[in-house]
């Protein structure tokens, strides 16, 4: 725990700001900001591992969080027996055939000597494999999606406790990261960025359009929550007495208690991760990572396998992002693939890491809190500014309406300016690496 | 006549759209490759800058339309392109002044530039949405078709029809003209030669008296021209939505990498390969094959390799194949 008095002061200021939100706006808002900040802090930790420790540039955070979110559906939702009966086996067989096709192509590539013949053989394997796979997979998929499409139309999950989905989400994200890293690490540093940008778009496309998997754009709602819902808390006598002592309404108290339950869970996860990350950073392994980041050539000369270490840290960091993605979906109780937007889920996290201080775990956490707070609060502030500007204008004028509508986009502008200012004047961030 | 019908069908639904799309991508990818070879970083703000440039052109178009100025049958947007170009040159040069120049001076790592371009991307995106909102804006006017399906059918007497939209024709012609001018500029003029020299060997270029700041200004200027043209042509063809422009980033990068980062010719070839692959793999071939197959053996399925929603997957697959087997790209781009 290497926090100076100054760092603690920064955290204290952030806490005071949140307390003020609770006092002057509403306690629920403060708790919503707190919970989302905690999740963002975990995402930022994951990105900090990749960028801060190893200098890897990942712009596919959205994809890894979405894969983590998928795990929640696959673990916690009850299975749909009719759908499994209709096409479950066909889908599994189809997926296996698809994997087998790719493995066969890899095998041909490895076994045959280079030349035109090998290219033809690989092409033939892929074409034949594709047609066999689609013959099996296509009908099964349609059968599954036809089962009561208004309510289910997908295979459902494993009906296991939802908390299990968090580590599973991390594993899913790690798997995707391994594939991407294997392809693009060891090349120019920008290539990883472009490859991750691509994979994140594809993950979202798959989530949106493979309805048998998680209902696509129809969303999966009503996922089991790890914390009692406010509705279930309301009849509890202790909640009622708490409401009386605090002078809040019953529904307000119930949602505050439920929200705080999440905060505690998230704090535990964040605490464990920070502890692990700090231990790792200050171990020989962490020093090796920084040595690789600062000078790859000399690290290679010392006999370190740079590409393998990069792959390792890339997988680890992405797993942390997947974990955060799973946590977020289980907090919302729904998976909505349409709501994943790169600006919000990838680039905002980057602003958090840079503003907080790359290379420093506590910095990422603080950055997440500061930036998420700004993200939430800039919109009402922007609206207020716009209303002040337009107060003299004609009520019906187009310009006034346009300006008021555009207040929502002020936050993008603010984030961009914040990032550029930090890069220029304080590139080491709020809590610099030491 | 059956093979002829198949040919017409494939031209109408795939070849013409792919040519138009490829031309738009090529103009974008050229900008990416130029910035990469001169300024040496991956310009992530490219898609959003394209959107802002198009927004400026749309603003100009609406102004001209309200004044009753037009060049019918051509779209008014063509008249407004110079406005967009001027705005974007100023915008990009201002961005360079305020953001990138400092990092050049302190000789920052390439990834710092990329990060800075993310910041510019945020700001540009915010500005675009501030002006245009997030919805779709259509600004195509003038004659919509050069010839319609009906006219084609009546003229040729074929069962299958074909149409050529004016936006598509304008796109293909403009892209060709711009590419020719660009190559002439890079190979024949003093400024173009100094750019190539600078990209080839920075130290040697400095030694022979080339002013780096001038090269940078020229690069941004050319990029701005390419950006505005690409964005406007894409918008004329498919309508303007800011998010679509962001999503163009992936195919544009894929095109530039496929061709070989830093190679202008490669960017163009890469763009057409990406466009044809994207459309060819997500195209429903049923109609075409039903003309070619013998009587009674017409295909029953859609004969579509992948749903249209996965066009990014095609781009990504191309990217992965290039990275795995030939990371320098077709035309042996630089530095790896």
XYZ file of C-alpha atoms in Angstrom:
770
model
C 0.000 0.000 0.000
C 2.010 2.900 -1.216
C -0.307 5.816 -0.726
C 1.049 9.216 0.257
C -0.841 11.802 2.274
C -1.519 13.676 -0.941
C -3.136 10.628 -2.558
C -5.286 10.031 0.510
C -6.289 13.671 0.373
C -7.400 13.283 -3.250
C -9.504 10.261 -2.315
C -10.946 12.171 0.646
C -11.942 15.047 -1.640
C -13.637 12.573 -3.988
C -15.487 11.039 -1.032
C -16.574 14.467 0.154
C -17.888 15.306 -3.313
C -19.944 12.105 -3.337
C -21.243 12.900 0.146
C -22.309 16.303 -1.146
C -24.154 14.632 -4.006
C -25.942 12.485 -1.424
C -26.862 15.548 0.611
C -27.826 18.046 -2.076
C -29.051 15.841 -4.938
C -30.149 12.473 -3.630
C -28.607 9.522 -1.776
C -29.694 7.138 -4.556
C -27.789 9.161 -7.151
C -24.678 9.114 -4.975
C -24.910 5.345 -4.627
C -25.499 4.845 -8.359
C -22.408 6.935 -9.095
C -20.441 5.065 -6.441
C -21.362 1.631 -7.819
C -20.640 2.493 -11.415
C -17.382 4.143 -10.327
C -16.359 0.952 -8.567
C -17.049 -1.116 -11.690
C -15.229 1.435 -13.841
C -12.350 1.315 -11.382
C -12.035 -2.421 -11.964
C -12.097 -1.929 -15.740
C -9.490 0.804 -15.381
C -7.351 -1.540 -13.265
C -7.474 -4.091 -16.078
C -6.468 -1.497 -18.658
C -3.769 -0.175 -16.351
C -2.253 -3.655 -16.148
C -1.972 -3.718 -19.919
C -0.958 -0.112 -20.515
C 0.645 0.942 -17.259
C 2.662 -2.201 -16.592
C 3.384 -3.353 -20.100
C 2.607 -0.532 -22.534
C 0.008 -2.508 -24.487
C -2.635 -0.432 -26.214
C -6.044 -2.123 -26.038
C -8.987 -0.315 -27.643
C -11.346 -3.265 -27.421
C -12.340 -2.941 -23.785
C -15.987 -2.806 -24.835
C -15.711 -6.268 -26.381
C -14.142 -7.810 -23.289
C -16.723 -6.314 -20.948
C -19.521 -7.503 -23.236
C -18.130 -11.044 -23.260
C -18.067 -10.906 -19.472
C -21.685 -9.753 -19.519
C -22.618 -12.702 -21.717
C -21.290 -15.029 -19.031
C -23.933 -13.724 -16.625
C -26.714 -14.796 -18.982
C -25.154 -18.172 -19.672
C -24.602 -18.908 -15.986
C -27.567 -17.415 -14.175
C -30.582 -17.741 -16.483
C -32.692 -20.895 -16.335
C -32.300 -23.155 -19.382
C -35.113 -23.312 -21.932
C -35.877 -27.059 -22.259
C -38.062 -26.651 -25.389
C -35.255 -24.802 -27.149
C -32.716 -27.427 -26.148
C -35.060 -30.107 -27.452
C -35.606 -28.182 -30.680
C -32.018 -27.534 -31.623
C -29.630 -27.570 -28.699
C -27.672 -30.557 -29.926
C -27.548 -29.191 -33.465
C -26.088 -25.923 -32.221
C -23.465 -27.633 -30.090
C -22.558 -29.954 -32.954
C -22.415 -26.989 -35.347
C -20.084 -25.056 -33.057
C -17.841 -28.091 -32.674
C -17.763 -28.594 -36.425
C -16.790 -24.951 -36.852
C -13.911 -25.310 -34.418
C -12.906 -28.594 -36.043
C -12.780 -26.882 -39.444
C -10.422 -24.214 -38.157
C -8.259 -26.785 -36.378
C -8.101 -28.867 -39.555
C -6.993 -25.809 -41.514
C -4.306 -25.072 -38.927
C -3.174 -28.692 -39.066
C -2.894 -28.576 -42.848
C -0.908 -25.344 -42.553
C 1.509 -26.876 -40.081
C 1.935 -30.265 -41.740
C 2.251 -29.392 -45.411
C 5.250 -27.697 -46.938
C 4.703 -24.120 -48.122
C 3.474 -23.638 -51.654
C 0.423 -23.176 -53.834
C -0.739 -26.699 -53.020
C -0.934 -25.904 -49.329
C -2.951 -22.767 -49.997
C -5.395 -24.756 -52.104
C -5.676 -27.467 -49.459
C -6.435 -24.941 -46.716
C -8.987 -23.252 -48.925
C -10.662 -26.598 -49.692
C -10.771 -27.561 -46.003
C -12.342 -24.217 -45.104
C -14.952 -24.361 -47.874
C -15.990 -27.947 -47.169
C -15.998 -27.305 -43.431
C -18.070 -24.173 -43.886
C -20.753 -25.962 -45.867
C -20.991 -28.921 -43.493
C -21.125 -26.589 -40.489
C -23.810 -24.374 -41.966
C -25.918 -27.397 -42.911
C -25.946 -28.497 -39.268
C -25.928 -25.115 -37.591
C -28.427 -23.162 -39.692
C -31.549 -25.293 -39.141
C -30.765 -25.800 -35.443
C -30.388 -22.061 -34.969
C -33.700 -21.364 -36.672
C -35.442 -24.041 -34.616
C -34.146 -22.575 -31.370
C -35.048 -19.026 -32.319
C -38.583 -20.129 -33.252
C -39.329 -21.405 -29.728
C -41.597 -18.792 -28.172
C -39.619 -15.852 -29.636
C -41.500 -13.238 -27.616
C -40.257 -14.562 -24.281
C -37.306 -16.856 -24.920
C -36.115 -17.939 -28.363
C -32.722 -18.810 -26.948
C -31.068 -21.699 -25.193
C -30.996 -20.078 -21.784
C -28.291 -20.568 -19.201
C -27.106 -23.048 -16.636
C -29.282 -21.844 -13.744
C -26.311 -21.527 -11.399
C -25.826 -18.855 -8.710
C -25.212 -15.514 -10.409
C -22.075 -14.749 -8.425
C -20.370 -17.653 -10.213
C -20.701 -15.742 -13.460
C -18.124 -13.170 -12.365
C -15.114 -15.479 -12.538
C -16.610 -17.171 -15.597
C -16.910 -13.770 -17.290
C -13.229 -13.217 -16.574
C -12.385 -16.578 -18.137
C -14.457 -15.821 -21.258
C -12.724 -12.481 -21.735
C -9.365 -14.127 -21.172
C -10.131 -16.644 -23.919
C -10.992 -13.926 -26.439
C -7.925 -11.951 -25.389
C -5.684 -14.973 -25.901
C -6.905 -15.350 -29.488
C -6.434 -11.650 -30.274
C -3.094 -11.437 -28.518
C -1.754 -14.535 -30.218
C -2.408 -12.931 -33.602
C -1.356 -9.358 -33.065
C 1.256 -9.250 -30.310
C 4.865 -9.234 -31.353
C 4.109 -6.952 -34.280
C 4.067 -3.147 -34.365
C 2.424 -1.708 -31.273
C -0.439 -0.041 -33.187
C -1.506 -3.363 -34.682
C -2.782 -4.610 -31.346
C -4.899 -1.459 -31.125
C -6.492 -2.039 -34.497
C -7.026 -5.757 -33.864
C -8.718 -5.101 -30.530
C -10.875 -2.396 -32.131
C -12.020 -5.034 -34.611
C -12.674 -7.815 -32.146
C -14.771 -5.564 -29.944
C -17.010 -4.644 -32.895
C -17.366 -8.325 -33.746
C -18.233 -9.346 -30.189
C -21.006 -6.756 -30.159
C -22.214 -7.863 -33.601
C -22.372 -11.483 -32.412
C -24.255 -10.500 -29.260
C -26.700 -8.440 -31.286
C -27.440 -10.949 -33.997
C -27.023 -14.454 -32.570
C -30.431 -14.633 -31.000
C -30.097 -18.257 -29.934
C -27.236 -17.224 -27.662
C -28.607 -14.355 -25.598
C -31.692 -13.134 -27.474
C -29.725 -10.497 -29.397
C -31.255 -7.037 -29.491
C -34.351 -8.387 -27.710
C -32.244 -8.256 -24.537
C -32.257 -10.708 -21.664
C -33.975 -9.145 -18.672
C -34.806 -10.284 -15.166
C -31.455 -11.924 -14.513
C -31.055 -13.134 -10.954
C -29.260 -10.594 -8.752
C -26.618 -11.276 -6.131
C -28.296 -8.747 -3.794
C -32.003 -8.687 -2.778
C -34.092 -6.458 -5.012
C -35.632 -3.301 -3.487
C -39.118 -4.813 -3.911
C -38.161 -7.782 -1.733
C -36.544 -5.537 0.856
C -39.581 -3.328 1.411
C -41.562 -5.763 3.612
C -38.546 -6.418 5.873
C -39.163 -4.948 9.366
C -35.577 -3.687 9.743
C -35.829 -1.787 6.482
C -39.069 -0.218 7.677
C -37.541 0.853 10.989
C -34.488 2.225 9.131
C -36.805 4.251 6.931
C -38.480 5.689 10.034
C -35.211 6.663 11.738
C -33.703 8.244 8.587
C -36.919 9.953 7.588
C -36.821 8.468 4.025
C -39.708 6.896 2.206
C -39.876 3.107 2.260
C -39.110 2.601 -1.444
C -36.192 5.022 -1.235
C -34.732 3.196 1.749
C -35.094 -0.164 0.050
C -33.249 0.985 -3.073
C -30.514 2.609 -0.970
C -29.996 -0.603 1.009
C -29.972 -2.690 -2.153
C -27.488 -0.316 -3.794
C -25.224 -0.365 -0.755
C -25.283 -4.165 -0.891
C -23.744 -3.959 -4.366
C -21.245 -1.370 -3.161
C -20.018 -3.773 -0.487
C -19.677 -6.648 -2.964
C -17.866 -4.460 -5.482
C -15.585 -3.026 -2.815
C -14.578 -6.529 -1.782
C -13.731 -7.471 -5.377
C -11.893 -4.201 -5.971
C -9.992 -4.605 -2.704
C -8.823 -8.114 -3.590
C -7.805 -7.021 -7.086
C -5.883 -3.985 -5.824
C -4.107 -6.107 -3.244
C -3.127 -8.662 -5.879
C -2.152 -5.989 -8.380
C 0.013 -4.118 -5.881
C 1.708 -7.359 -4.810
C 2.351 -8.265 -8.442
C 3.625 -4.820 -9.353
C 6.164 -4.829 -6.521
C 7.350 -8.361 -7.120
C 10.163 -9.480 -9.434
C 7.445 -10.162 -11.993
C 6.246 -6.546 -11.845
C 9.776 -5.242 -12.193
C 10.308 -7.482 -15.190
C 7.124 -6.125 -16.759
C 8.217 -2.537 -16.298
C 11.662 -3.364 -17.594
C 10.067 -4.770 -20.748
C 7.857 -1.710 -21.096
C 10.710 0.741 -20.672
C 13.217 -0.998 -22.863
C 12.189 -4.028 -24.826
C 15.560 -4.526 -26.414
C 17.504 -4.770 -23.190
C 14.802 -6.950 -21.634
C 15.229 -9.284 -24.585
C 18.972 -9.211 -24.070
C 18.386 -10.355 -20.500
C 16.649 -13.398 -21.913
C 13.045 -12.383 -21.314
C 10.495 -13.675 -23.794
C 8.814 -10.319 -24.467
C 6.002 -11.575 -26.689
C 4.969 -14.277 -24.214
C 5.000 -11.846 -21.296
C 2.955 -9.403 -23.334
C 0.435 -12.116 -24.126
C 0.244 -13.018 -20.447
C -0.430 -9.500 -19.223
C -2.839 -8.851 -22.075
C -4.890 -11.908 -21.105
C -4.804 -10.974 -17.416
C -5.885 -7.393 -17.997
C -8.679 -8.431 -20.329
C -9.884 -10.977 -17.774
C -10.229 -8.169 -15.236
C -12.262 -6.182 -17.793
C -14.465 -9.235 -18.352
C -15.002 -9.565 -14.624
C -16.105 -5.944 -14.454
C -18.423 -6.492 -17.409
C -20.060 -9.433 -15.648
C -20.456 -7.383 -12.476
C -22.101 -4.582 -14.398
C -24.647 -6.872 -16.067
C -25.511 -8.536 -12.781
C -26.030 -5.123 -11.208
C -28.396 -4.043 -13.992
C -30.100 -7.432 -14.026
C -30.172 -7.332 -17.836
C -27.964 -7.744 -20.869
C -28.645 -5.109 -23.528
C -26.206 -5.531 -26.433
C -27.588 -2.381 -28.080
C -26.276 -0.231 -25.250
C -22.606 -1.079 -25.763
C -20.956 1.925 -27.345
C -17.222 2.244 -27.881
C -17.046 5.828 -26.693
C -18.617 4.883 -23.396
C -17.053 1.476 -22.775
C -13.636 1.754 -24.373
C -12.502 5.300 -24.692
C -13.983 6.583 -21.462
C -12.020 3.922 -19.576
C -8.896 5.151 -21.311
C -9.580 8.693 -20.135
C -9.892 7.282 -16.596
C -6.519 5.543 -16.782
C -4.705 8.527 -18.261
C -6.264 11.072 -15.928
C -5.718 8.871 -12.893
C -2.113 8.129 -13.688
C -1.036 5.201 -15.828
C 1.160 2.661 -14.100
C -0.380 3.336 -10.712
C -3.259 1.122 -9.533
C -4.579 3.688 -7.070
C -4.426 6.272 -9.826
C -6.709 4.179 -12.015
C -9.205 3.857 -9.188
C -9.194 7.589 -8.531
C -9.396 8.336 -12.249
C -12.423 6.084 -12.537
C -14.195 7.932 -9.741
C -13.360 11.408 -11.051
C -14.221 10.699 -14.673
C -17.401 8.775 -13.938
C -18.521 11.585 -11.673
C -17.869 14.113 -14.449
C -19.562 11.871 -17.018
C -22.750 11.773 -14.930
C -22.720 15.383 -13.826
C -21.575 17.189 -16.977
C -24.852 16.541 -18.750
C -27.073 18.389 -16.245
C -24.392 21.052 -15.947
C -24.330 21.404 -19.742
C -28.097 21.666 -19.798
C -27.926 24.368 -17.177
C -25.335 26.301 -19.201
C -27.424 25.971 -22.332
C -30.516 27.123 -20.506
C -28.664 30.165 -19.232
C -27.361 30.970 -22.706
C -30.741 30.524 -24.326
C -32.829 32.201 -21.615
C -33.018 35.429 -23.643
C -33.977 33.658 -26.826
C -37.413 33.217 -28.277
C -39.013 30.161 -26.656
C -40.030 28.615 -29.964
C -36.823 29.345 -31.883
C -35.065 26.464 -33.605
C -31.646 27.540 -32.414
C -32.755 27.420 -28.784
C -34.236 23.953 -29.187
C -31.118 22.730 -30.981
C -28.806 24.114 -28.307
C -30.877 22.519 -25.538
C -30.891 19.169 -27.349
C -27.169 19.276 -27.841
C -26.403 19.666 -24.136
C -26.131 15.863 -23.953
C -23.055 15.893 -26.195
C -21.156 18.309 -23.990
C -19.814 15.352 -22.044
C -17.914 13.952 -25.037
C -16.342 17.337 -25.557
C -15.438 17.630 -21.886
C -13.869 14.173 -21.822
C -11.809 14.906 -24.917
C -10.572 18.191 -23.517
C -9.776 16.551 -20.165
C -7.753 13.824 -21.888
C -5.838 16.281 -24.067
C -5.081 18.614 -21.165
C -3.808 15.741 -19.014
C -1.638 14.365 -21.816
C -0.146 17.767 -22.425
C 0.337 19.212 -18.954
C 0.298 16.262 -16.545
C 1.096 13.153 -18.557
C 1.819 11.215 -15.387
C -1.714 11.695 -14.098
C -3.287 12.602 -10.759
C -1.401 9.898 -8.840
C 1.846 9.337 -10.758
C 3.676 6.047 -10.981
C 6.502 5.648 -8.551
C -29.590 -14.764 -72.315
C -29.361 -16.304 -68.884
C -25.648 -15.690 -68.161
C -26.175 -12.101 -69.242
C -28.938 -11.732 -66.683
C -26.645 -13.163 -64.022
C -23.955 -10.673 -64.997
C -26.388 -7.772 -64.833
C -27.649 -8.914 -61.446
C -24.189 -9.222 -59.960
C -23.163 -5.855 -61.390
C -26.209 -4.149 -59.991
C -26.178 -5.600 -56.508
C -22.501 -6.146 -55.916
C -19.986 -4.734 -58.359
C -21.269 -1.158 -58.507
C -21.896 -0.803 -54.743
C -18.526 -2.395 -53.983
C -16.727 -0.109 -56.420
C -18.362 2.938 -54.849
C -17.705 1.742 -51.303
C -14.140 0.797 -52.199
C -13.546 4.270 -53.638
C -14.801 5.881 -50.443
C -12.611 3.593 -48.349
C -9.632 4.258 -50.601
C -9.827 8.012 -50.070
C -10.025 7.453 -46.309
C -7.263 4.859 -46.240
C -4.996 7.153 -48.282
C -5.306 9.737 -45.515
C -4.468 7.156 -42.858
C -1.472 5.911 -44.765
C -0.175 9.448 -45.422
C -0.415 10.415 -41.757
C 1.236 7.156 -40.851
C 4.180 7.628 -43.169
C 4.806 11.301 -42.412
C 3.702 11.770 -38.811
C 4.248 8.111 -37.893
C 1.178 7.304 -35.868
C -2.165 5.561 -36.317
C -4.703 8.354 -36.628
C -7.722 7.164 -34.641
C -9.611 10.408 -35.110
C -9.881 9.711 -38.839
C -13.481 8.482 -38.907
C -14.787 11.232 -36.680
C -12.860 13.934 -38.526
C -14.476 12.616 -41.678
C -17.858 13.014 -40.008
C -17.099 16.597 -38.973
C -15.927 17.470 -42.482
C -19.109 16.013 -43.914
C -21.108 17.997 -41.372
C -19.455 21.168 -42.650
C -20.324 20.201 -46.218
C -23.920 19.507 -45.184
C -24.076 22.911 -43.523
C -22.870 24.493 -46.760
C -25.349 22.441 -48.773
C -28.282 23.578 -46.666
C -27.121 27.178 -46.972
C -26.889 26.967 -50.765
C -30.261 25.248 -50.931
C -31.877 27.976 -48.839
C -30.368 30.572 -51.210
C -31.655 28.665 -54.202
C -28.152 28.098 -55.534
C -27.677 24.698 -57.119
C -25.883 22.883 -59.880
C -28.745 20.561 -60.820
C -28.648 17.801 -62.010
C -25.560 17.366 -59.803
C -26.014 17.366 -56.009
C -25.544 20.737 -54.333
C -23.122 19.082 -51.902
C -20.433 19.095 -54.603
C -20.624 22.892 -54.592
C -20.222 22.909 -50.814
C -17.179 20.621 -50.753
C -14.671 23.514 -50.941
C -16.262 25.003 -47.824
C -15.849 21.696 -46.012
C -12.261 21.394 -47.185
C -11.339 24.867 -45.954
C -13.019 24.228 -42.598
C -11.255 20.898 -42.159
C -7.841 22.211 -43.184
C -8.197 24.882 -40.522
C -9.503 22.360 -37.996
C -6.739 19.802 -38.551
C -4.018 22.437 -38.579
C -5.411 23.857 -35.348
C -5.437 20.352 -33.851
C -1.847 19.901 -34.969
C -0.827 23.243 -33.479
C -2.532 22.641 -30.164
C -2.017 18.914 -29.719
C 0.421 17.038 -31.912
C 3.152 19.654 -32.358
C 4.059 19.587 -28.691
C 4.473 15.818 -28.736
C 6.632 16.069 -31.865
C 8.814 18.599 -30.107
C 9.373 16.389 -27.065
C 9.798 13.353 -29.330
C 7.032 11.417 -27.578
C 6.461 7.717 -28.194
C 4.172 6.795 -31.110
C 1.492 5.542 -28.727
C 1.314 8.966 -27.049
C 0.329 10.375 -30.437
C -2.306 7.680 -30.801
C -3.618 8.561 -27.356
C -3.706 12.240 -28.289
C -5.628 11.340 -31.419
C -8.164 9.626 -29.154
C -8.597 12.932 -27.363
C -9.061 14.709 -30.684
C -11.523 11.975 -31.630
C -13.607 12.653 -28.524
C -13.667 16.378 -29.153
C -14.439 15.972 -32.855
C -17.177 13.472 -32.120
C -18.711 15.825 -29.573
C -18.602 18.717 -32.046
C -20.209 16.658 -34.802
C -23.032 15.564 -32.548
C -23.403 19.105 -31.265
C -24.026 20.335 -34.807
C -25.799 17.370 -36.355
C -27.279 15.257 -33.549
C -27.028 11.473 -33.742
C -29.829 10.783 -36.213
C -29.550 10.301 -39.935
C -29.311 13.336 -42.206
C -29.891 12.975 -45.940
C -28.505 15.718 -48.103
C -28.525 14.182 -51.550
C -30.414 16.251 -54.094
C -30.430 16.722 -57.865
C -30.945 13.833 -60.241
C -30.906 10.618 -58.188
C -30.315 8.179 -61.033
C -28.217 8.175 -64.152
C -30.414 5.370 -65.360
C -33.054 3.446 -63.427
C -33.911 -0.226 -63.392
C -36.922 0.428 -65.608
C -34.986 2.408 -68.198
C -32.319 -0.271 -68.321
C -34.897 -3.023 -68.822
C -36.641 -1.148 -71.581
C -33.372 -0.334 -73.284
C -31.898 -3.835 -73.212
C -34.985 -6.031 -73.008
C -33.387 -8.146 -70.264
C -35.460 -9.625 -67.428
C -32.978 -8.453 -64.813
C -32.664 -4.749 -64.211
C -29.768 -2.530 -63.278
C -29.600 0.985 -61.939
C -26.747 3.442 -61.594
C -27.262 6.023 -58.879
C -25.628 9.359 -59.516
C -23.987 9.268 -56.078
C -22.230 6.049 -57.029
C -21.063 7.348 -60.384
C -19.843 10.614 -58.867
C -17.986 8.667 -56.184
C -16.140 6.418 -58.593
C -15.202 9.234 -60.973
C -14.124 11.632 -58.216
C -12.025 8.977 -56.499
C -10.234 8.169 -59.751
C -9.507 11.832 -60.487
C -8.294 12.484 -56.947
C -6.012 9.454 -56.968
C -4.436 10.502 -60.260
C -3.849 14.031 -58.960
C -2.438 12.706 -55.681
C 0.060 10.434 -57.437
C 1.048 13.215 -59.770
C 1.573 15.447 -56.739
C 3.620 12.895 -54.797
C 5.811 11.899 -57.729
C 6.205 15.039 -59.780
C 6.046 18.139 -57.586
C 8.731 19.468 -55.303
C 6.430 19.413 -52.267
C 5.379 15.850 -52.960
C 8.956 14.730 -53.348
C 9.934 16.388 -50.096
C 7.091 14.504 -48.415
C 8.307 11.190 -49.728
C 11.857 11.998 -48.750
C 10.770 12.924 -45.247
C 8.794 9.726 -44.849
C 11.664 7.646 -46.195
C 14.444 8.987 -44.041
C 13.733 11.791 -41.650
C 17.324 12.650 -40.786
C 18.496 12.701 -44.346
C 15.537 14.875 -45.334
C 16.345 17.355 -42.559
C 19.963 17.362 -43.648
C 19.027 18.284 -47.203
C 17.118 21.326 -45.997
C 13.537 20.103 -46.032
C 11.475 22.033 -43.495
C 9.651 19.397 -41.415
C 6.889 21.747 -40.281
C 6.090 22.551 -43.903
C 5.868 18.863 -44.731
C 3.517 18.364 -41.795
C 1.284 21.239 -42.913
C 1.104 19.851 -46.448
C 0.262 16.398 -45.082
C -2.620 17.678 -42.979
C -3.887 19.740 -45.892
C -3.953 16.756 -48.235
C -5.510 14.618 -45.507
C -8.232 17.214 -45.014
C -9.038 17.227 -48.728
C -9.167 13.423 -48.862
C -11.236 13.247 -45.676
C -13.878 15.690 -46.792
C -14.183 14.041 -50.196
C -14.417 10.555 -48.716
C -16.917 11.625 -46.075
C -19.117 13.571 -48.469
C -19.170 10.819 -51.069
C -19.994 8.243 -48.419
C -22.743 10.478 -47.055
C -24.218 11.096 -50.505
C -24.216 7.373 -51.152
C -25.498 6.074 -47.817
C -26.792 9.005 -45.756
C -24.998 10.743 -42.906
C -24.904 9.183 -39.431
C -21.972 10.106 -37.174
C -21.643 6.596 -35.738
C -21.263 4.991 -39.180
C -18.251 7.179 -39.755
C -16.638 5.970 -36.560
C -17.250 2.409 -37.687
C -15.479 3.095 -40.994
C -12.269 3.269 -38.977
C -11.845 -0.500 -38.973
C -12.205 -1.111 -42.737
C -10.010 1.917 -43.458
C -7.238 0.662 -41.191
C -7.653 -2.843 -42.567
C -7.275 -1.462 -46.083
C -4.173 0.538 -45.186
C -2.533 -2.401 -43.400
C -3.489 -4.866 -46.111
C -1.911 -2.664 -48.737
C 1.119 -1.960 -46.574
C 1.059 0.964 -44.143
C 2.724 3.975 -45.702
C 2.169 2.868 -49.282
C -0.461 5.004 -51.101
C -0.901 2.506 -53.919
C -1.324 -0.222 -51.313
C -4.047 1.733 -49.554
C -6.066 1.939 -52.755
C -5.668 -1.732 -53.628
C -6.382 -2.687 -50.015
C -9.541 -0.589 -49.972
C -10.989 -2.295 -53.040
C -10.059 -5.748 -51.716
C -11.782 -4.989 -48.400
C -14.864 -3.570 -50.126
C -15.252 -6.487 -52.528
C -14.647 -9.038 -49.785
C -17.153 -7.394 -47.446
C -19.883 -7.195 -50.037
C -19.090 -10.468 -51.767
C -19.186 -12.534 -48.597
C -22.325 -10.918 -47.213
C -24.094 -10.928 -50.608
C -27.034 -13.288 -51.255
C -25.910 -15.065 -54.424
C -29.191 -16.928 -54.935
C -30.494 -14.687 -57.689
C -27.284 -14.822 -59.650
C -26.996 -18.584 -59.456
C -30.631 -19.131 -60.292
C -29.827 -17.633 -63.711
C -26.722 -19.762 -64.138
C -28.013 -23.105 -62.868
C -29.702 -25.486 -65.312
C -33.499 -25.702 -65.323
C -34.865 -27.298 -62.146
C -31.603 -27.000 -60.223
C -32.018 -23.467 -58.931
C -30.638 -22.947 -55.434
C -33.192 -22.958 -52.646
C -31.188 -21.226 -49.931
C -30.085 -17.593 -49.957
C -26.522 -18.652 -50.792
C -25.228 -16.012 -48.441
C -21.956 -16.888 -46.757
C -22.474 -14.556 -43.802
C -25.312 -12.260 -42.712
C -24.777 -8.580 -43.567
C -24.430 -7.783 -39.864
C -21.052 -9.506 -39.888
C -19.367 -7.345 -42.469
C -16.919 -6.265 -39.773
C -16.031 -9.880 -39.218
C -14.983 -10.091 -42.871
C -12.794 -7.007 -42.514
C -11.356 -8.388 -39.323
C -10.654 -11.767 -40.895
C -8.741 -10.023 -43.685
C -6.796 -8.076 -41.089
C -5.955 -11.231 -39.130
C -4.823 -13.079 -42.232
C -2.553 -10.186 -43.196
C -1.118 -9.887 -39.687
C -0.463 -13.633 -39.546
C 1.050 -14.189 -42.943
C 2.370 -10.897 -44.272
C 2.425 -8.164 -41.631
C 4.070 -5.727 -44.038
C 1.080 -5.847 -46.381
C 0.871 -6.521 -50.100
C 3.147 -3.680 -51.152
C 5.703 -4.082 -48.371
C 4.850 -1.088 -46.247
C 7.495 0.399 -44.029
C 8.600 -0.095 -40.424
C 7.318 -3.097 -38.593
